[in-house]
Amino acid sequence: MAYFHFYPPRPPDQCLLLVKSYLLTPELRTFVETSVATMADTRTMLELLQAPTEGYGDAVVIPAILAENFELKVGLLTLVTSRQFHGFERDDPHSHIRWFNKITSTLKYKNVPHEAIKLMLFPFSFEGAAHIWLEKEPPRSIHTWEDLVSKFVNHFFPPSKTINLKNDITNSQQRFDESFGEAWDHFKDLLHKCPHHGFSDLHQIDTFYNALKQSDQDSLNAAAGGNLLNLSTTTSSPSPSSDVTALTEIINELVLMNKAAQQATVKAIEETYVICGGPHPYYEYLATGGNTFDACAAVGTYNQGGNGYCPQGDPNYRASNQMGPPDFPPPNV
């Protein structure tokens, strides 16, 4: 057992601390006296209040570059700063990382590690809160690209955001005015926003199916040759099973069929509503059969006299002789 005794402090300029300890062993009792001297701080108050001139090192440590005369081109820096990450609530760090990786994937410099290029360029893509965050990181605390990505994503994608996005995926519902293809694209967007959601492929398909309107569920069942969910099987394999692949192909095929049907409908509407460019009043247009629409049926009681009379074949009859609906500009004479 050790016992400590502290002597009263001596003057600051000769501060001496004596420590007496008694070390007991079965064989021997010893007395040890240790002195520790500390030097007094002789700096003036003005010197103590001066700002430090050290400790401003960057958080990111760039690997050694062996290439001679290597420099980052101005055009490359301009490209990186054209889409900066500010750290707003709506900003997606995963999307920013994917965008940055696409830019840097094509960069090749002799005797320059690719990781060094990414570590040098990435801070230039920060602005606002993101720039402040990196400035607050301890100097020389980030040594690899993986370290930088991990700290960046975890800071701007906290667990609370992950929980909210996972709830959005689980509780997603097809809107009443949303087509099957639009609902599928919307669901994939939710998954894309949270790549670490952790939902299995079968769970994703099950969630999407239950989010659909009854009519689109029936379409899926018909395309699958039975109830889609009954065709699913549970799998513990990390890779998609053949069942999941088949179900995904069915969904994609139905999406293509749905989009093709929409395009055909739009084309039919465009061909039906063809406006005649000839010198006709507002109520006359060329029908799909090539016949001029009956002006009497269009204007009704707005004809002069209010009796709906429309002289057929009268070469002297002009459209200007007719009255349009209230507040409608008269036809050009």
PDB file of C-alpha atoms in Angstrom, residues 150-295:
ATOM      1  CA  SER A 150     -17.466   8.301 -43.652  1.00  0.00           C
ATOM      2  CA  LYS A 151     -17.180  11.500 -41.619  1.00  0.00           C
ATOM      3  CA  PHE A 152     -18.924  13.558 -44.300  1.00  0.00           C
ATOM      4  CA  VAL A 153     -21.901  11.236 -44.716  1.00  0.00           C
ATOM      5  CA  ASN A 154     -22.375  10.560 -41.007  1.00  0.00           C
ATOM      6  CA  HIS A 155     -22.360  14.275 -40.228  1.00  0.00           C
ATOM      7  CA  PHE A 156     -24.849  15.315 -42.912  1.00  0.00           C
ATOM      8  CA  PHE A 157     -26.920  12.132 -42.882  1.00  0.00           C
ATOM      9  CA  PRO A 158     -27.623  11.539 -39.178  1.00  0.00           C
ATOM     10  CA  PRO A 159     -29.583   8.518 -37.918  1.00  0.00           C
ATOM     11  CA  SER A 160     -32.728  10.637 -37.554  1.00  0.00           C
ATOM     12  CA  LYS A 161     -32.735  11.319 -41.291  1.00  0.00           C
ATOM     13  CA  THR A 162     -32.296   7.625 -42.008  1.00  0.00           C
ATOM     14  CA  ILE A 163     -35.286   6.793 -39.809  1.00  0.00           C
ATOM     15  CA  ASN A 164     -37.465   9.375 -41.562  1.00  0.00           C
ATOM     16  CA  LEU A 165     -36.563   8.125 -45.036  1.00  0.00           C
ATOM     17  CA  LYS A 166     -37.121   4.496 -44.058  1.00  0.00           C
ATOM     18  CA  ASN A 167     -40.566   5.480 -42.802  1.00  0.00           C
ATOM     19  CA  ASP A 168     -41.243   7.204 -46.125  1.00  0.00           C
ATOM     20  CA  ILE A 169     -40.372   3.968 -47.943  1.00  0.00           C
ATOM     21  CA  THR A 170     -42.496   1.788 -45.684  1.00  0.00           C
ATOM     22  CA  ASN A 171     -45.515   4.117 -45.736  1.00  0.00           C
ATOM     23  CA  SER A 172     -45.386   5.083 -49.410  1.00  0.00           C
ATOM     24  CA  GLN A 173     -48.714   5.054 -51.267  1.00  0.00           C
ATOM     25  CA  GLN A 174     -49.599   5.505 -54.918  1.00  0.00           C
ATOM     26  CA  ARG A 175     -51.371   8.822 -55.471  1.00  0.00           C
ATOM     27  CA  PHE A 176     -54.792   8.799 -57.083  1.00  0.00           C
ATOM     28  CA  ASP A 177     -53.468  10.678 -60.142  1.00  0.00           C
ATOM     29  CA  GLU A 178     -50.277   8.639 -60.385  1.00  0.00           C
ATOM     30  CA  SER A 179     -49.831   6.007 -63.075  1.00  0.00           C
ATOM     31  CA  PHE A 180     -48.208   2.647 -62.436  1.00  0.00           C
ATOM     32  CA  GLY A 181     -44.948   3.773 -64.050  1.00  0.00           C
ATOM     33  CA  GLU A 182     -44.889   7.014 -62.078  1.00  0.00           C
ATOM     34  CA  ALA A 183     -45.514   5.131 -58.836  1.00  0.00           C
ATOM     35  CA  TRP A 184     -42.623   2.760 -59.614  1.00  0.00           C
ATOM     36  CA  ASP A 185     -40.273   5.696 -60.376  1.00  0.00           C
ATOM     37  CA  HIS A 186     -41.344   7.453 -57.182  1.00  0.00           C
ATOM     38  CA  PHE A 187     -40.692   4.331 -55.108  1.00  0.00           C
ATOM     39  CA  LYS A 188     -37.230   3.889 -56.647  1.00  0.00           C
ATOM     40  CA  ASP A 189     -36.459   7.538 -55.864  1.00  0.00           C
ATOM     41  CA  LEU A 190     -37.200   6.887 -52.189  1.00  0.00           C
ATOM     42  CA  LEU A 191     -34.852   3.902 -52.191  1.00  0.00           C
ATOM     43  CA  HIS A 192     -32.210   5.967 -53.978  1.00  0.00           C
ATOM     44  CA  LYS A 193     -32.322   8.675 -51.304  1.00  0.00           C
ATOM     45  CA  CYS A 194     -31.519   6.141 -48.579  1.00  0.00           C
ATOM     46  CA  PRO A 195     -29.138   3.536 -50.064  1.00  0.00           C
ATOM     47  CA  HIS A 196     -28.447   2.082 -46.615  1.00  0.00           C
ATOM     48  CA  HIS A 197     -32.150   1.375 -45.886  1.00  0.00           C
ATOM     49  CA  GLY A 198     -31.414  -2.319 -45.312  1.00  0.00           C
ATOM     50  CA  PHE A 199     -34.654  -3.615 -46.854  1.00  0.00           C
ATOM     51  CA  SER A 200     -34.333  -6.904 -48.716  1.00  0.00           C
ATOM     52  CA  ASP A 201     -35.405  -7.141 -52.359  1.00  0.00           C
ATOM     53  CA  LEU A 202     -38.467  -9.171 -51.466  1.00  0.00           C
ATOM     54  CA  HIS A 203     -39.431  -6.666 -48.785  1.00  0.00           C
ATOM     55  CA  GLN A 204     -39.138  -3.849 -51.338  1.00  0.00           C
ATOM     56  CA  ILE A 205     -41.399  -5.629 -53.827  1.00  0.00           C
ATOM     57  CA  ASP A 206     -43.903  -6.426 -51.089  1.00  0.00           C
ATOM     58  CA  THR A 207     -43.936  -2.784 -49.956  1.00  0.00           C
ATOM     59  CA  PHE A 208     -44.389  -1.495 -53.500  1.00  0.00           C
ATOM     60  CA  TYR A 209     -47.191  -3.959 -54.252  1.00  0.00           C
ATOM     61  CA  ASN A 210     -49.146  -2.977 -51.140  1.00  0.00           C
ATOM     62  CA  ALA A 211     -48.713   0.708 -51.995  1.00  0.00           C
ATOM     63  CA  LEU A 212     -50.491   0.313 -55.356  1.00  0.00           C
ATOM     64  CA  LYS A 213     -54.114   0.937 -56.180  1.00  0.00           C
ATOM     65  CA  GLN A 214     -56.290  -2.146 -56.589  1.00  0.00           C
ATOM     66  CA  SER A 215     -56.409  -1.807 -60.375  1.00  0.00           C
ATOM     67  CA  ASP A 216     -52.624  -1.785 -60.674  1.00  0.00           C
ATOM     68  CA  GLN A 217     -52.332  -4.687 -58.239  1.00  0.00           C
ATOM     69  CA  ASP A 218     -54.658  -6.644 -60.516  1.00  0.00           C
ATOM     70  CA  SER A 219     -52.493  -5.752 -63.512  1.00  0.00           C
ATOM     71  CA  LEU A 220     -49.417  -7.034 -61.713  1.00  0.00           C
ATOM     72  CA  ASN A 221     -51.137 -10.258 -60.726  1.00  0.00           C
ATOM     73  CA  ALA A 222     -52.270 -10.808 -64.308  1.00  0.00           C
ATOM     74  CA  ALA A 223     -48.750 -10.219 -65.628  1.00  0.00           C
ATOM     75  CA  ALA A 224     -47.320 -12.609 -63.023  1.00  0.00           C
ATOM     76  CA  GLY A 225     -49.888 -15.311 -63.732  1.00  0.00           C
ATOM     77  CA  GLY A 226     -51.229 -15.255 -60.190  1.00  0.00           C
ATOM     78  CA  ASN A 227     -51.046 -13.293 -56.983  1.00  0.00           C
ATOM     79  CA  LEU A 228     -47.662 -11.569 -57.012  1.00  0.00           C
ATOM     80  CA  LEU A 229     -47.048 -11.930 -53.299  1.00  0.00           C
ATOM     81  CA  ASN A 230     -47.846 -15.644 -53.343  1.00  0.00           C
ATOM     82  CA  LEU A 231     -45.092 -16.121 -55.927  1.00  0.00           C
ATOM     83  CA  SER A 232     -42.513 -14.574 -53.606  1.00  0.00           C
ATOM     84  CA  THR A 233     -40.324 -16.766 -51.428  1.00  0.00           C
ATOM     85  CA  THR A 234     -38.188 -15.887 -48.457  1.00  0.00           C
ATOM     86  CA  THR A 235     -34.450 -15.986 -49.044  1.00  0.00           C
ATOM     87  CA  SER A 236     -31.477 -15.414 -46.775  1.00  0.00           C
ATOM     88  CA  SER A 237     -29.027 -15.073 -49.639  1.00  0.00           C
ATOM     89  CA  PRO A 238     -27.360 -11.647 -49.903  1.00  0.00           C
ATOM     90  CA  SER A 239     -27.768 -11.701 -53.684  1.00  0.00           C
ATOM     91  CA  PRO A 240     -31.175 -11.474 -55.365  1.00  0.00           C
ATOM     92  CA  SER A 241     -32.791 -14.848 -55.873  1.00  0.00           C
ATOM     93  CA  SER A 242     -34.256 -15.986 -59.180  1.00  0.00           C
ATOM     94  CA  ASP A 243     -37.714 -15.279 -57.765  1.00  0.00           C
ATOM     95  CA  VAL A 244     -36.835 -11.677 -57.008  1.00  0.00           C
ATOM     96  CA  THR A 245     -35.255 -11.215 -60.436  1.00  0.00           C
ATOM     97  CA  ALA A 246     -38.342 -12.614 -62.128  1.00  0.00           C
ATOM     98  CA  LEU A 247     -40.656 -10.368 -60.102  1.00  0.00           C
ATOM     99  CA  THR A 248     -38.552  -7.317 -60.908  1.00  0.00           C
ATOM    100  CA  GLU A 249     -38.652  -8.134 -64.599  1.00  0.00           C
ATOM    101  CA  ILE A 250     -42.437  -8.445 -64.426  1.00  0.00           C
ATOM    102  CA  ILE A 251     -42.691  -5.010 -62.832  1.00  0.00           C
ATOM    103  CA  ASN A 252     -40.344  -3.448 -65.383  1.00  0.00           C
ATOM    104  CA  GLU A 253     -42.235  -5.071 -68.253  1.00  0.00           C
ATOM    105  CA  LEU A 254     -45.541  -3.768 -66.917  1.00  0.00           C
ATOM    106  CA  VAL A 255     -44.012  -0.299 -66.562  1.00  0.00           C
ATOM    107  CA  LEU A 256     -42.954  -0.352 -70.217  1.00  0.00           C
ATOM    108  CA  MET A 257     -46.400  -1.537 -71.300  1.00  0.00           C
ATOM    109  CA  ASN A 258     -47.994   1.204 -69.221  1.00  0.00           C
ATOM    110  CA  LYS A 259     -45.774   3.896 -70.748  1.00  0.00           C
ATOM    111  CA  ALA A 260     -46.428   2.590 -74.261  1.00  0.00           C
ATOM    112  CA  ALA A 261     -50.174   2.743 -73.633  1.00  0.00           C
ATOM    113  CA  GLN A 262     -49.858   6.318 -72.353  1.00  0.00           C
ATOM    114  CA  GLN A 263     -47.888   7.384 -75.431  1.00  0.00           C
ATOM    115  CA  ALA A 264     -50.472   5.801 -77.730  1.00  0.00           C
ATOM    116  CA  THR A 265     -53.262   7.644 -75.916  1.00  0.00           C
ATOM    117  CA  VAL A 266     -51.453  10.973 -76.162  1.00  0.00           C
ATOM    118  CA  LYS A 267     -50.812  10.431 -79.876  1.00  0.00           C
ATOM    119  CA  ALA A 268     -54.468   9.606 -80.499  1.00  0.00           C
ATOM    120  CA  ILE A 269     -55.542  12.780 -78.685  1.00  0.00           C
ATOM    121  CA  GLU A 270     -53.092  14.876 -80.671  1.00  0.00           C
ATOM    122  CA  GLU A 271     -54.399  13.452 -83.944  1.00  0.00           C
ATOM    123  CA  THR A 272     -58.012  14.092 -82.880  1.00  0.00           C
ATOM    124  CA  TYR A 273     -57.648  17.714 -81.831  1.00  0.00           C
ATOM    125  CA  VAL A 274     -56.111  19.201 -84.968  1.00  0.00           C
ATOM    126  CA  ILE A 275     -56.887  22.882 -85.298  1.00  0.00           C
ATOM    127  CA  CYS A 276     -57.466  24.162 -88.802  1.00  0.00           C
ATOM    128  CA  GLY A 277     -55.120  26.924 -89.818  1.00  0.00           C
ATOM    129  CA  GLY A 278     -57.445  28.344 -92.479  1.00  0.00           C
ATOM    130  CA  PRO A 279     -59.508  31.556 -92.359  1.00  0.00           C
ATOM    131  CA  HIS A 280     -62.235  30.123 -90.115  1.00  0.00           C
ATOM    132  CA  PRO A 281     -63.858  31.613 -86.993  1.00  0.00           C
ATOM    133  CA  TYR A 282     -63.012  30.266 -83.535  1.00  0.00           C
ATOM    134  CA  TYR A 283     -65.834  27.704 -83.544  1.00  0.00           C
ATOM    135  CA  GLU A 284     -64.835  25.980 -86.760  1.00  0.00           C
ATOM    136  CA  TYR A 285     -62.063  23.373 -86.873  1.00  0.00           C
ATOM    137  CA  LEU A 286     -61.197  20.456 -89.024  1.00  0.00           C
ATOM    138  CA  ALA A 287     -62.586  17.190 -87.673  1.00  0.00           C
ATOM    139  CA  THR A 288     -60.720  13.913 -87.983  1.00  0.00           C
ATOM    140  CA  GLY A 289     -62.782  12.947 -91.013  1.00  0.00           C
ATOM    141  CA  GLY A 290     -61.763  16.107 -92.862  1.00  0.00           C
ATOM    142  CA  ASN A 291     -65.254  17.713 -92.655  1.00  0.00           C
ATOM    143  CA  THR A 292     -65.761  21.236 -91.421  1.00  0.00           C
ATOM    144  CA  PHE A 293     -67.541  21.349 -88.098  1.00  0.00           C
ATOM    145  CA  ASP A 294     -71.108  22.696 -88.315  1.00  0.00           C
ATOM    146  CA  ALA A 295     -70.972  26.352 -87.261  1.00  0.00           C
TER     147      ALA A 295
END
